[in-house]
Amino acid sequence: MLLHTIFLIAIAAEAMTAALAAGRRKMDWFGVCMLACVTALGGGTMRDILLGHYPLSWVADPNLLLICCGAALATIAGARFMHKLKWPFLLLDAIGLVVFSIIGCNVALEMGQPFVVVIVSGMITGIVGGILRDVLCNDVPLVFSSELYATVAIVAGLLYTGGLALGLPRELVIVVTLALGFAFRVAAIVFKWEMPKFVYDKELR
Amino acid sequence: MLLHTIFLIAIAAEAMTAALAAGRRKMDWFGVCMLACVTALGGGTMRDILLGHYPLSWVADPNLLLICCGAALATIAGARFMHKLKWPFLLLDAIGLVVFSIIGCNVALEMGQPFVVVIVSGMITGIVGGILRDVLCNDVPLVFSSELYATVAIVAGLLYTGGLALGLPRELVIVVTLALGFAFRVAAIVFKWEMPKFVYDKELR
Amino acid sequence: MLLHTIFLIAIAAEAMTAALAAGRRKMDWFGVCMLACVTALGGGTMRDILLGHYPLSWVADPNLLLICCGAALATIAGARFMHKLKWPFLLLDAIGLVVFSIIGCNVALEMGQPFVVVIVSGMITGIVGGILRDVLCNDVPLVFSSELYATVAIVAGLLYTGGLALGLPRELVIVVTLALGFAFRVAAIVFKWEMPKFVYDKELR
């Protein structure tokens, strides 16, 4: 219940940041809505396609599409105030990343998938929306080179599945995962924690 | 029957415009055929994957692949005449957009999907092929910023499902949807009807 | 058995070349692993999604993900030696292309797909991983314009299915396909065999 509420808020927040990205590319209102839907729902969609888990969440509940479009249009309407909202967006995105990861793990767990697939399922749910957004905006995906993001999704997945495996009550595991995952992501932003980069500029010969 | 004939013509037309896009990127003959197939069949393929509607149309009827490759190779052979065919292509693309939208709505209706999903299914069928073409050509998808296109697909879907819901004969609904959708798209091109753009260039802070 | 061994080696080789591509984009270690997985496993994943062939290979056997990540991290560790390995990589990639194609044909054959779909299934398995790599690196896919590559996958598929259709023993057909496909690809690199390019720079009007 709590999870689903945060999920909806996170969807709206992802849609709003996607709308701003669309605005930087001077997309029209339709493009803004489309990019918002792809970004907010793309991770779960990719997970479900890869796992063969039908129907997709937004097919079963098309209100998710309306939430994304509503959030996108609200972003256009309130564009002049958005530049002050960097931190609210970052915080909502951080909590959204953890919620997406938990939900992704859950889907794979319920399908009886092996451990590695469960963690990957959580990670895909958390990060693929942003990757699709960047591909459609013609950028190299940010998640491949910026502050810890996918790592947060993986750690959240490990905390969640680990807690469940220990037999702890599900509600407790969710709250702890949310708190620690959120703190981890915020710390990564504040302290600019990054994965080491792999820089390779030689030609093979 | 009429629908299927127009569908095949539209597939060929989409494949030909994709072949020209491939030629602008100096692709080889294989790349031209591949881009033609992805563009002409990508919308229906994406729809079927998202809805879990198997087998895909070109798997059930591989002749569709041959039509696309044939149209692409014909485009190469007749390249010197193509620059005079802007309007035939635009008109065929317009009718194709409406046909794709009707077919996409049909697939979702037959699966018993809710109303919003039916309209989205029509829209995806109409526009995703072009999006994939633009991503593979390393462009920001045109459909996010040019004359009304996705809107035409949505309006066509609304006309079609609305007509069916009113209990009108299916053939009549199809013909009316084709006529009005086509006229709408052509008017959008002629009068340069565009969605308002969302232009956002501030950094968040 | 032989096929599976070569398959695993080919997966690792694809992952390593993808890791080098990631290094050219200065991705972090996570991005390197991710790009390695997408490149090495993306072709088979796309094939399975298009054919509705579940579970995906890496969901059924998550060790494939670990092999890709291991190969990617080994590439980072041994980056200073990689520039001398152009030919080993090209040769492994050539054998991998043929193996992927054979495996892709097999999957479609076992599903009872029609002939064209079998060949396309082999080709997709061989080339889509590289296409996804190029899209994520924000390049126009190399396979659309460089030395014969998809053609090799198609020819290998034709040899393999042709041999089976003639009733020849499966092991023999595999070995002959591997040998001829490999030779064809290597010859294409050495002699710079390319498909004719389609160059089109006129505007439609």
Coordinates of C-alpha atoms in Angstrom, one line a residue:
Chain A
M1 CA 0.0 0.0 0.0
L2 CA 2.7 2.5 1.1
L3 CA 4.8 1.0 -1.7
H4 CA 2.1 1.6 -4.3
T5 CA 1.6 5.2 -3.1
I6 CA 5.3 6.0 -3.4
F7 CA 5.3 4.2 -6.7
L8 CA 2.6 6.5 -8.1
I9 CA 4.5 9.6 -6.8
A10 CA 7.7 8.3 -8.3
I11 CA 6.1 7.7 -11.6
A12 CA 4.8 11.3 -11.7
A13 CA 8.3 12.6 -10.6
E14 CA 10.0 10.6 -13.4
A15 CA 7.5 11.9 -15.9
M16 CA 8.2 15.5 -14.8
T17 CA 12.0 15.2 -15.2
A18 CA 11.4 13.6 -18.6
A19 CA 9.2 16.5 -19.6
L20 CA 12.0 18.9 -18.8
A21 CA 14.4 16.8 -20.9
A22 CA 11.9 17.0 -23.7
G23 CA 11.7 20.7 -23.3
R24 CA 15.4 21.0 -23.7
R25 CA 15.0 19.2 -27.1
K26 CA 12.1 21.6 -28.0
M27 CA 9.7 18.8 -28.4
D28 CA 6.0 19.5 -28.8
W29 CA 3.4 18.7 -26.2
F30 CA 2.8 15.2 -27.7
G31 CA 6.5 14.4 -27.6
V32 CA 6.6 15.6 -24.0
C33 CA 3.9 13.3 -23.0
M34 CA 5.3 10.4 -24.9
L35 CA 8.8 10.9 -23.4
A36 CA 7.2 11.1 -20.0
C37 CA 5.4 7.8 -20.4
V38 CA 8.5 6.0 -21.8
T39 CA 10.7 7.3 -19.1
A40 CA 8.4 6.6 -16.2
L41 CA 7.0 3.3 -17.4
G42 CA 9.8 2.1 -19.6
G43 CA 11.7 0.3 -16.9
G44 CA 8.8 -1.8 -15.8
T45 CA 7.8 -2.4 -19.4
M46 CA 11.3 -3.7 -20.3
R47 CA 11.4 -5.9 -17.2
D48 CA 8.0 -7.4 -18.1
I49 CA 8.9 -8.0 -21.7
L50 CA 12.2 -9.7 -20.8
L51 CA 10.5 -11.9 -18.2
G52 CA 7.5 -12.6 -20.3
H53 CA 5.3 -11.1 -17.5
Y54 CA 2.0 -10.1 -19.2
P55 CA 0.0 -8.0 -19.1
L56 CA 2.3 -5.0 -18.7
S57 CA 1.4 -2.7 -15.8
W58 CA 0.1 0.2 -17.9
V59 CA -2.0 -2.2 -20.0
A60 CA -3.6 -3.6 -16.9
D61 CA -4.0 -0.2 -15.4
P62 CA -4.0 2.5 -18.1
N63 CA -4.4 5.2 -15.4
L64 CA -0.6 5.1 -15.2
L65 CA -0.5 6.6 -18.7
L66 CA -2.8 9.3 -17.7
I67 CA -0.8 10.1 -14.6
C68 CA 2.4 10.4 -16.7
C69 CA 0.6 12.7 -19.3
G70 CA -0.9 14.7 -16.5
A71 CA 2.4 15.2 -14.8
A72 CA 4.0 16.1 -18.1
L73 CA 1.4 18.7 -18.9
A74 CA 1.6 20.1 -15.4
T75 CA 5.3 20.5 -15.9
I76 CA 4.7 22.5 -19.1
A77 CA 2.2 24.7 -17.2
G78 CA 4.5 25.3 -14.3
A79 CA 7.7 25.4 -16.2
R80 CA 8.8 28.7 -14.8
F81 CA 8.9 27.3 -11.3
M82 CA 10.7 24.1 -12.1
H83 CA 14.3 25.4 -12.0
K84 CA 13.9 25.8 -8.2
L85 CA 12.9 22.2 -7.8
K86 CA 16.2 20.5 -8.5
W87 CA 16.5 19.0 -5.0
P88 CA 12.8 17.9 -4.7
F89 CA 13.2 16.1 -8.1
L90 CA 16.5 14.5 -7.0
L91 CA 15.0 13.3 -3.8
L92 CA 11.8 12.0 -5.5
D93 CA 14.0 10.3 -8.1
A94 CA 16.1 8.7 -5.4
I95 CA 13.1 7.3 -3.6
G96 CA 11.6 6.3 -6.9
L97 CA 14.7 4.4 -7.9
V98 CA 14.5 2.3 -4.7
V99 CA 10.8 1.7 -5.0
F100 CA 11.2 0.7 -8.7
S101 CA 13.9 -1.7 -7.7
I102 CA 11.8 -3.3 -4.9
I103 CA 8.9 -3.7 -7.2
G104 CA 11.1 -5.2 -9.9
C105 CA 12.5 -7.7 -7.5
N106 CA 9.0 -8.6 -6.3
V107 CA 7.9 -9.4 -9.9
A108 CA 10.8 -11.7 -10.4
L109 CA 10.4 -13.3 -7.0
E110 CA 6.8 -14.1 -7.6
M111 CA 7.7 -15.7 -10.9
G112 CA 10.2 -17.9 -9.0
Q113 CA 13.2 -16.6 -10.9
P114 CA 16.8 -17.3 -9.7
F115 CA 18.6 -14.9 -7.5
V116 CA 20.7 -13.1 -10.1
V117 CA 17.6 -12.6 -12.3
V118 CA 15.7 -11.1 -9.3
I119 CA 18.4 -8.5 -8.7
V120 CA 18.7 -7.7 -12.4
S121 CA 14.9 -7.4 -12.7
G122 CA 15.0 -4.8 -9.9
M123 CA 17.9 -2.9 -11.5
I124 CA 16.2 -2.9 -15.0
T125 CA 13.0 -1.6 -13.5
G126 CA 15.0 1.2 -11.9
I127 CA 17.3 2.3 -14.7
V128 CA 15.9 1.4 -18.1
G129 CA 13.3 4.3 -18.2
G130 CA 16.2 6.8 -18.1
I131 CA 18.2 4.9 -20.7
L132 CA 15.2 5.0 -23.1
R133 CA 14.8 8.7 -22.4
D134 CA 18.4 9.4 -23.2
V135 CA 18.3 7.2 -26.4
L136 CA 15.2 9.1 -27.6
C137 CA 16.9 12.4 -26.8
N138 CA 20.0 11.2 -28.8
D139 CA 22.3 11.1 -25.8
V140 CA 24.7 8.4 -24.5
P141 CA 22.7 7.2 -21.4
L142 CA 23.7 9.2 -18.4
V143 CA 23.5 6.1 -16.1
F144 CA 26.6 4.6 -17.8
S145 CA 28.8 7.4 -16.5
S146 CA 27.4 9.5 -13.7
E147 CA 27.0 9.2 -9.9
L148 CA 26.1 5.8 -8.5
Y149 CA 22.6 5.0 -9.7
A150 CA 22.4 1.5 -11.0
T151 CA 24.6 0.5 -8.1
V152 CA 21.9 1.9 -5.7
A153 CA 19.3 -0.2 -7.5
I154 CA 21.4 -3.3 -7.1
V155 CA 22.1 -2.6 -3.4
A156 CA 18.5 -2.0 -2.8
G157 CA 17.6 -5.2 -4.5
L158 CA 20.2 -7.1 -2.3
L159 CA 18.9 -5.5 0.9
Y160 CA 15.3 -6.3 0.0
T161 CA 15.9 -9.9 -1.1
G162 CA 18.4 -10.5 1.7
G163 CA 15.9 -9.2 4.3
L164 CA 13.2 -11.5 2.9
A165 CA 15.6 -14.4 2.8
L166 CA 16.3 -13.8 6.5
G167 CA 12.6 -14.2 7.2
L168 CA 12.2 -10.7 8.5
P169 CA 8.7 -9.2 8.1
R170 CA 8.0 -7.8 4.7
E171 CA 6.9 -4.4 5.9
L172 CA 10.1 -3.9 7.9
V173 CA 12.3 -5.0 5.0
I174 CA 10.6 -2.5 2.7
V175 CA 11.0 0.4 5.1
V176 CA 14.6 -0.4 5.8
T177 CA 15.4 -0.9 2.1
L178 CA 13.7 2.4 1.3
A179 CA 15.6 4.3 4.0
L180 CA 19.0 2.8 3.3
G181 CA 18.7 2.9 -0.4
F182 CA 17.5 6.5 -0.3
A183 CA 20.3 7.5 2.0
F184 CA 22.8 5.8 -0.3
R185 CA 21.6 7.5 -3.4
V186 CA 21.5 11.0 -1.7
A187 CA 25.0 10.4 -0.3
A188 CA 26.2 9.5 -3.8
I189 CA 24.9 12.8 -5.1
V190 CA 26.1 14.9 -2.3
F191 CA 29.6 13.4 -2.1
K192 CA 29.8 12.8 -5.9
W193 CA 30.5 9.1 -5.5
E194 CA 31.2 7.6 -8.8
M195 CA 32.2 4.3 -10.2
P196 CA 35.7 4.3 -11.6
K197 CA 35.6 5.2 -15.3
F198 CA 37.1 3.0 -18.0
V199 CA 38.8 5.2 -20.5
Y200 CA 40.2 3.6 -23.6
D201 CA 41.3 5.5 -26.6
K202 CA 43.6 3.2 -28.5
E203 CA 42.7 1.8 -31.8
L204 CA 43.0 -2.0 -32.1
R205 CA 45.6 -3.1 -34.7
Chain B
M1 CA -10.1 -6.7 -47.6
L2 CA -9.8 -3.1 -48.7
L3 CA -8.0 -2.5 -45.4
H4 CA -5.5 -5.2 -46.1
T5 CA -4.8 -4.0 -49.6
I6 CA -4.2 -0.4 -48.3
F7 CA -2.1 -1.9 -45.5
L8 CA 0.2 -3.6 -48.0
I9 CA 0.5 -0.5 -50.1
A10 CA 1.3 1.5 -47.0
I11 CA 3.9 -1.0 -45.9
A12 CA 5.6 -0.6 -49.2
A13 CA 5.4 3.2 -49.1
E14 CA 6.9 3.3 -45.5
A15 CA 9.7 1.0 -46.7
M16 CA 10.5 3.3 -49.6
T17 CA 10.7 6.4 -47.5
A18 CA 12.9 4.5 -45.0
A19 CA 15.1 3.5 -47.9
L20 CA 15.6 7.1 -48.8
A21 CA 16.5 7.9 -45.2
A22 CA 19.0 5.1 -45.3
G23 CA 20.5 6.5 -48.5
R24 CA 21.0 9.8 -46.8
R25 CA 23.2 7.9 -44.2
K26 CA 25.0 6.2 -47.0
M27 CA 24.0 2.7 -45.8
D28 CA 24.6 -0.3 -47.9
W29 CA 21.9 -2.4 -49.6
F30 CA 21.5 -4.6 -46.6
G31 CA 21.2 -1.6 -44.3
V32 CA 18.6 -0.2 -46.6
C33 CA 16.5 -3.4 -46.5
M34 CA 16.9 -3.7 -42.8
L35 CA 15.8 0.0 -42.1
A36 CA 12.9 -0.5 -44.5
C37 CA 11.7 -3.6 -42.6
V38 CA 12.1 -1.9 -39.2
T39 CA 10.3 1.2 -40.3
A40 CA 7.4 -0.4 -42.1
L41 CA 6.9 -3.3 -39.6
G42 CA 8.3 -1.8 -36.4
G43 CA 5.1 -0.2 -35.2
G44 CA 3.0 -3.4 -35.4
T45 CA 5.9 -5.3 -33.9
M46 CA 6.2 -3.0 -30.9
R47 CA 2.4 -3.1 -30.4
D48 CA 2.3 -6.9 -30.5
I49 CA 5.3 -7.2 -28.1
L50 CA 3.7 -4.7 -25.7
L51 CA 0.3 -6.5 -25.8
G52 CA 1.8 -10.0 -25.8
H53 CA 0.0 -10.6 -29.1
Y54 CA 1.9 -13.5 -30.8
P55 CA 2.9 -14.5 -33.4
L56 CA 4.0 -11.1 -34.8
S57 CA 2.5 -10.2 -38.2
W58 CA 5.7 -10.8 -40.2
V59 CA 6.4 -14.1 -38.4
A60 CA 2.9 -15.3 -39.3
D61 CA 3.3 -13.9 -42.9
P62 CA 7.0 -13.5 -43.9
N63 CA 5.9 -12.2 -47.2
L64 CA 5.7 -8.8 -45.5
L65 CA 9.5 -8.9 -45.1
L66 CA 9.9 -9.6 -48.8
I67 CA 7.5 -6.7 -49.7
C68 CA 9.6 -4.4 -47.6
C69 CA 12.9 -5.6 -49.1
G70 CA 11.4 -5.5 -52.6
A71 CA 10.2 -1.9 -52.1
A72 CA 13.6 -0.9 -50.7
L73 CA 15.5 -2.4 -53.6
A74 CA 13.1 -0.8 -56.0
T75 CA 13.8 2.6 -54.4
I76 CA 17.5 2.1 -55.0
A77 CA 16.9 1.1 -58.6
G78 CA 14.6 4.1 -59.2
A79 CA 16.5 6.6 -56.9
R80 CA 16.8 9.2 -59.7
F81 CA 13.1 9.6 -60.0
M82 CA 12.3 9.7 -56.2
H83 CA 12.9 13.4 -55.7
K84 CA 9.8 14.1 -57.7
L85 CA 7.6 11.9 -55.6
K86 CA 7.5 13.9 -52.4
W87 CA 3.7 14.3 -52.6
P88 CA 2.8 10.8 -53.6
F89 CA 4.9 9.6 -50.6
L90 CA 3.3 12.1 -48.2
L91 CA -0.2 11.0 -49.3
L92 CA 0.6 7.3 -49.1
D93 CA 2.2 7.9 -45.7
A94 CA -0.9 9.8 -44.6
I95 CA -3.2 7.0 -45.6
G96 CA -0.8 4.4 -44.2
L97 CA -0.8 6.2 -40.8
V98 CA -4.6 5.9 -40.6
V99 CA -4.7 2.3 -41.7
F100 CA -2.0 1.4 -39.2
S101 CA -3.9 3.1 -36.5
I102 CA -7.2 1.3 -37.4
I103 CA -5.4 -2.1 -37.5
G104 CA -3.7 -1.4 -34.2
C105 CA -7.0 -0.5 -32.6
N106 CA -8.5 -3.7 -34.0
V107 CA -5.8 -5.9 -32.5
A108 CA -6.4 -4.4 -29.0
L109 CA -10.2 -4.5 -29.4
E110 CA -10.0 -8.2 -30.3
M111 CA -7.9 -8.8 -27.2
G112 CA -10.6 -7.0 -25.1
Q113 CA -8.2 -4.3 -23.9
P114 CA -9.6 -1.2 -22.2
F115 CA -10.4 1.9 -24.2
V116 CA -7.2 3.9 -23.5
V117 CA -5.1 0.9 -24.4
V118 CA -7.0 0.5 -27.7
I119 CA -6.2 4.1 -28.7
V120 CA -2.6 3.8 -27.6
S121 CA -2.3 0.5 -29.5
G122 CA -3.5 2.3 -32.7
M123 CA -1.1 5.2 -32.1
I124 CA 1.9 2.9 -31.4
T125 CA 1.2 1.0 -34.6
G126 CA 1.2 4.3 -36.5
I127 CA 4.2 6.0 -35.2
V128 CA 6.8 3.6 -33.7
G129 CA 8.2 2.5 -37.0
G130 CA 9.3 6.1 -37.7
I131 CA 10.7 6.5 -34.2
L132 CA 12.8 3.3 -34.7
R133 CA 14.0 4.6 -38.1
D134 CA 15.1 7.9 -36.5
V135 CA 16.8 6.2 -33.6
L136 CA 18.7 3.9 -36.0
C137 CA 19.7 6.9 -38.1
N138 CA 20.9 8.7 -34.9
D139 CA 18.3 11.5 -35.0
V140 CA 15.9 12.7 -32.4
P141 CA 12.5 11.3 -33.6
L142 CA 10.8 13.7 -35.9
V143 CA 7.4 12.7 -34.6
F144 CA 8.1 14.5 -31.3
S145 CA 8.4 17.9 -33.0
S146 CA 6.9 18.2 -36.5
E147 CA 3.5 18.6 -38.0
L148 CA 0.6 16.7 -36.4
Y149 CA 1.2 13.0 -36.8
A150 CA 0.6 11.1 -33.6
T151 CA -2.4 13.3 -33.1
V152 CA -3.8 12.1 -36.4
A153 CA -3.3 8.5 -35.3
I154 CA -5.1 9.2 -32.0
V155 CA -8.0 11.0 -33.8
A156 CA -8.3 8.2 -36.3
G157 CA -8.4 5.7 -33.4
L158 CA -11.1 7.8 -31.6
L159 CA -13.2 8.0 -34.8
Y160 CA -12.9 4.3 -35.5
T161 CA -13.6 3.1 -32.0
G162 CA -16.3 5.7 -31.5
G163 CA -18.0 4.7 -34.7
L164 CA -17.9 1.0 -33.7
A165 CA -19.3 1.9 -30.2
L166 CA -22.2 3.7 -31.9
G167 CA -23.0 0.4 -33.6
L168 CA -22.4 1.7 -37.1
P169 CA -21.5 -0.8 -39.8
R170 CA -17.8 -1.6 -39.7
E171 CA -17.2 -1.0 -43.4
L172 CA -18.8 2.5 -43.1
V173 CA -16.7 3.3 -40.0
I174 CA -13.5 2.3 -41.8
V175 CA -14.2 4.3 -44.9
V176 CA -15.2 7.4 -42.9
T177 CA -12.1 7.1 -40.6
L178 CA -9.8 6.7 -43.6
A179 CA -11.3 9.7 -45.3
L180 CA -11.4 12.0 -42.3
G181 CA -8.0 10.9 -40.9
F182 CA -6.4 11.3 -44.3
A183 CA -7.9 14.8 -44.8
F184 CA -6.7 15.7 -41.3
R185 CA -3.1 14.7 -41.9
V186 CA -3.0 16.3 -45.3
A187 CA -4.4 19.5 -43.9
A188 CA -1.8 19.4 -41.1
I189 CA 0.9 19.2 -43.7
V190 CA -0.5 21.9 -46.0
F191 CA -1.3 24.4 -43.3
K192 CA 1.7 23.4 -41.1
W193 CA -0.4 22.6 -38.1
E194 CA 1.8 21.8 -35.2
M195 CA 1.4 21.1 -31.6
P196 CA 2.7 23.9 -29.4
K197 CA 6.4 23.3 -28.6
F198 CA 7.7 23.1 -25.0
V199 CA 11.0 24.9 -24.9
Y200 CA 12.9 24.7 -21.7
D201 CA 16.5 25.8 -21.4
K202 CA 17.1 26.5 -17.8
E203 CA 19.3 24.3 -15.7
L204 CA 17.8 23.0 -12.5
R205 CA 19.5 24.2 -9.3
Chain C
M1 CA 28.3 -29.5 -27.2
L2 CA 31.0 -28.1 -29.4
L3 CA 28.4 -25.5 -30.4
H4 CA 27.7 -24.5 -26.8
T5 CA 31.4 -24.2 -26.0
I6 CA 32.1 -22.0 -29.0
F7 CA 28.9 -20.1 -28.0
L8 CA 30.3 -19.3 -24.6
I9 CA 33.7 -18.2 -26.0
A10 CA 31.9 -16.0 -28.6
I11 CA 29.8 -14.4 -25.8
A12 CA 32.9 -13.6 -23.9
A13 CA 34.6 -12.2 -27.0
E14 CA 31.6 -10.0 -27.9
A15 CA 31.5 -8.7 -24.3
M16 CA 35.2 -7.8 -24.5
T17 CA 34.8 -5.8 -27.7
A18 CA 31.8 -4.1 -26.2
A19 CA 33.8 -3.2 -23.2
L20 CA 36.4 -1.5 -25.4
A21 CA 33.6 0.5 -27.1
A22 CA 32.4 1.5 -23.7
G23 CA 35.9 2.6 -22.8
R24 CA 36.0 4.9 -25.8
R25 CA 32.8 6.5 -24.4
K26 CA 34.5 6.8 -21.0
M27 CA 31.7 4.8 -19.3
D28 CA 32.1 3.7 -15.7
W29 CA 32.6 0.0 -14.7
F30 CA 28.9 -0.5 -14.4
G31 CA 28.3 0.9 -17.9
V32 CA 31.0 -1.3 -19.3
C33 CA 29.4 -4.4 -17.8
M34 CA 25.9 -3.3 -19.0
L35 CA 27.1 -2.6 -22.5
A36 CA 28.9 -6.0 -22.5
C37 CA 25.7 -7.9 -21.5
V38 CA 23.5 -6.0 -24.0
T39 CA 26.0 -6.6 -26.9
A40 CA 26.7 -10.2 -26.2
L41 CA 23.2 -11.3 -25.3
G42 CA 21.1 -8.7 -27.1
G43 CA 20.8 -10.6 -30.3
G44 CA 19.4 -13.7 -28.7
T45 CA 17.2 -11.7 -26.5
M46 CA 15.7 -9.8 -29.4
R47 CA 15.2 -13.0 -31.3
D48 CA 13.4 -14.6 -28.4
I49 CA 11.2 -11.6 -27.8
L50 CA 10.2 -11.4 -31.5
L51 CA 9.5 -15.1 -31.6
G52 CA 7.8 -15.2 -28.2
H53 CA 10.3 -17.8 -27.1
Y54 CA 10.5 -17.7 -23.3
P55 CA 12.3 -17.9 -21.0
L56 CA 15.2 -15.8 -22.5
S57 CA 18.5 -17.6 -22.5
W58 CA 20.1 -15.5 -19.7
V59 CA 16.9 -15.7 -17.6
A60 CA 17.1 -19.5 -17.8
D61 CA 20.9 -19.5 -17.3
P62 CA 22.0 -16.3 -15.4
N63 CA 25.6 -17.5 -15.6
L64 CA 25.6 -15.9 -19.1
L65 CA 25.3 -12.5 -17.4
L66 CA 28.3 -13.4 -15.1
I67 CA 30.4 -14.5 -18.0
C68 CA 29.7 -11.2 -19.8
C69 CA 30.5 -9.1 -16.7
G70 CA 33.6 -11.2 -16.0
A71 CA 34.8 -10.7 -19.6
A72 CA 34.1 -7.0 -19.3
L73 CA 36.0 -6.6 -16.1
A74 CA 38.9 -8.7 -17.4
T75 CA 39.0 -6.3 -20.4
I76 CA 39.4 -3.3 -18.0
A77 CA 42.1 -5.1 -16.1
G78 CA 44.0 -6.0 -19.2
A79 CA 43.3 -2.9 -21.2
R80 CA 46.9 -2.2 -21.9
F81 CA 47.3 -5.4 -23.9
M82 CA 44.1 -5.1 -25.8
H83 CA 45.4 -3.0 -28.7
K84 CA 47.5 -5.9 -29.9
L85 CA 44.5 -8.2 -30.0
K86 CA 42.6 -6.8 -33.0
W87 CA 43.0 -10.0 -35.0
P88 CA 42.1 -12.4 -32.2
F89 CA 39.0 -10.4 -31.6
L90 CA 38.1 -10.2 -35.3
L91 CA 38.5 -14.0 -35.6
L92 CA 36.5 -14.7 -32.4
D93 CA 33.8 -12.3 -33.6
A94 CA 33.7 -14.1 -37.0
I95 CA 33.3 -17.5 -35.5
G96 CA 30.8 -16.0 -33.0
L97 CA 28.7 -14.5 -35.8
V98 CA 28.3 -17.9 -37.4
V99 CA 27.6 -19.7 -34.1
F100 CA 25.0 -17.1 -33.2
S101 CA 23.4 -17.5 -36.6
I102 CA 23.3 -21.3 -36.3
I103 CA 21.7 -21.1 -32.8
G104 CA 19.2 -18.6 -34.0
C105 CA 18.1 -20.8 -36.9
N106 CA 17.9 -23.7 -34.5
V107 CA 15.5 -21.9 -32.2
A108 CA 13.2 -20.9 -35.0
L109 CA 13.4 -24.4 -36.5
E110 CA 12.4 -26.0 -33.2
M111 CA 9.4 -23.7 -33.1
G112 CA 8.4 -24.8 -36.6
Q113 CA 8.8 -21.4 -38.1
P114 CA 8.7 -20.9 -41.9
F115 CA 11.9 -20.8 -43.8
V116 CA 12.3 -17.0 -44.2
V117 CA 11.7 -16.6 -40.4
V118 CA 14.4 -19.2 -39.7
I119 CA 17.0 -17.3 -41.7
V120 CA 15.9 -14.0 -40.2
S121 CA 16.1 -15.5 -36.7
G122 CA 19.7 -16.5 -37.3
M123 CA 20.6 -13.1 -38.7
I124 CA 18.9 -11.2 -35.8
T125 CA 20.8 -13.4 -33.3
G126 CA 24.0 -12.5 -35.1
I127 CA 23.7 -8.8 -35.6
V128 CA 21.3 -7.2 -33.2
G129 CA 23.7 -7.2 -30.2
G130 CA 26.1 -4.9 -32.2
I131 CA 23.2 -2.7 -33.3
L132 CA 22.1 -2.2 -29.7
R133 CA 25.7 -1.5 -28.7
D134 CA 26.0 1.2 -31.4
V135 CA 22.6 2.8 -30.5
L136 CA 23.6 3.0 -26.8
C137 CA 27.0 4.5 -27.9
N138 CA 25.0 7.0 -30.0
D139 CA 26.4 5.8 -33.3
V140 CA 24.7 4.8 -36.5
P141 CA 25.0 1.0 -36.4
L142 CA 28.2 -0.1 -38.1
V143 CA 26.5 -3.2 -39.6
F144 CA 24.5 -1.0 -42.0
S145 CA 27.6 0.2 -43.8
S146 CA 30.8 -1.8 -43.3
E147 CA 32.2 -5.1 -44.6
L148 CA 29.9 -8.0 -45.1
Y149 CA 28.5 -9.0 -41.8
A150 CA 24.8 -9.6 -41.9
T151 CA 25.3 -11.2 -45.2
V152 CA 27.6 -13.7 -43.6
A153 CA 24.9 -14.5 -41.0
I154 CA 22.4 -15.0 -43.8
V155 CA 24.7 -17.2 -45.8
A156 CA 25.5 -19.3 -42.7
G157 CA 21.8 -19.7 -42.0
L158 CA 21.2 -20.8 -45.6
L159 CA 24.1 -23.3 -45.4
Y160 CA 22.9 -24.7 -42.1
T161 CA 19.2 -25.1 -43.0
G162 CA 20.1 -26.2 -46.5
G163 CA 22.4 -28.9 -45.1
L164 CA 19.7 -30.1 -42.7
A165 CA 17.1 -30.1 -45.4
L166 CA 19.3 -32.3 -47.5
G167 CA 19.3 -34.8 -44.7
L168 CA 23.0 -34.5 -43.9
P169 CA 24.1 -35.4 -40.4
R170 CA 23.7 -32.4 -38.0
E171 CA 27.3 -32.5 -36.7
L172 CA 28.6 -32.4 -40.3
V173 CA 26.4 -29.5 -41.2
I174 CA 27.5 -27.6 -38.2
V175 CA 31.2 -28.1 -38.8
V176 CA 30.9 -27.2 -42.5
T177 CA 28.7 -24.1 -41.8
L178 CA 31.2 -23.0 -39.2
A179 CA 34.2 -23.4 -41.5
L180 CA 32.6 -21.8 -44.6
G181 CA 30.9 -19.0 -42.7
F182 CA 34.1 -18.2 -40.8
A183 CA 36.2 -18.2 -44.1
F184 CA 33.6 -16.0 -45.7
R185 CA 33.7 -13.4 -43.0
V186 CA 37.5 -13.4 -42.7
A187 CA 37.7 -13.1 -46.5
A188 CA 35.3 -10.1 -46.3
I189 CA 37.5 -8.4 -43.8
V190 CA 40.8 -9.1 -45.6
F191 CA 39.6 -8.2 -49.1
K192 CA 37.3 -5.4 -47.8
W193 CA 34.2 -7.0 -49.5
E194 CA 31.3 -4.6 -49.0
M195 CA 27.8 -4.4 -50.2
P196 CA 27.2 -1.6 -52.6
K197 CA 26.3 1.6 -50.8
F198 CA 23.1 3.5 -51.5
V199 CA 23.9 7.2 -51.4
Y200 CA 21.0 9.5 -51.7
D201 CA 21.4 13.2 -51.0
K202 CA 18.5 14.9 -52.8
E203 CA 15.6 16.5 -51.0
L204 CA 12.2 15.3 -52.0
R205 CA 10.0 18.1 -53.4

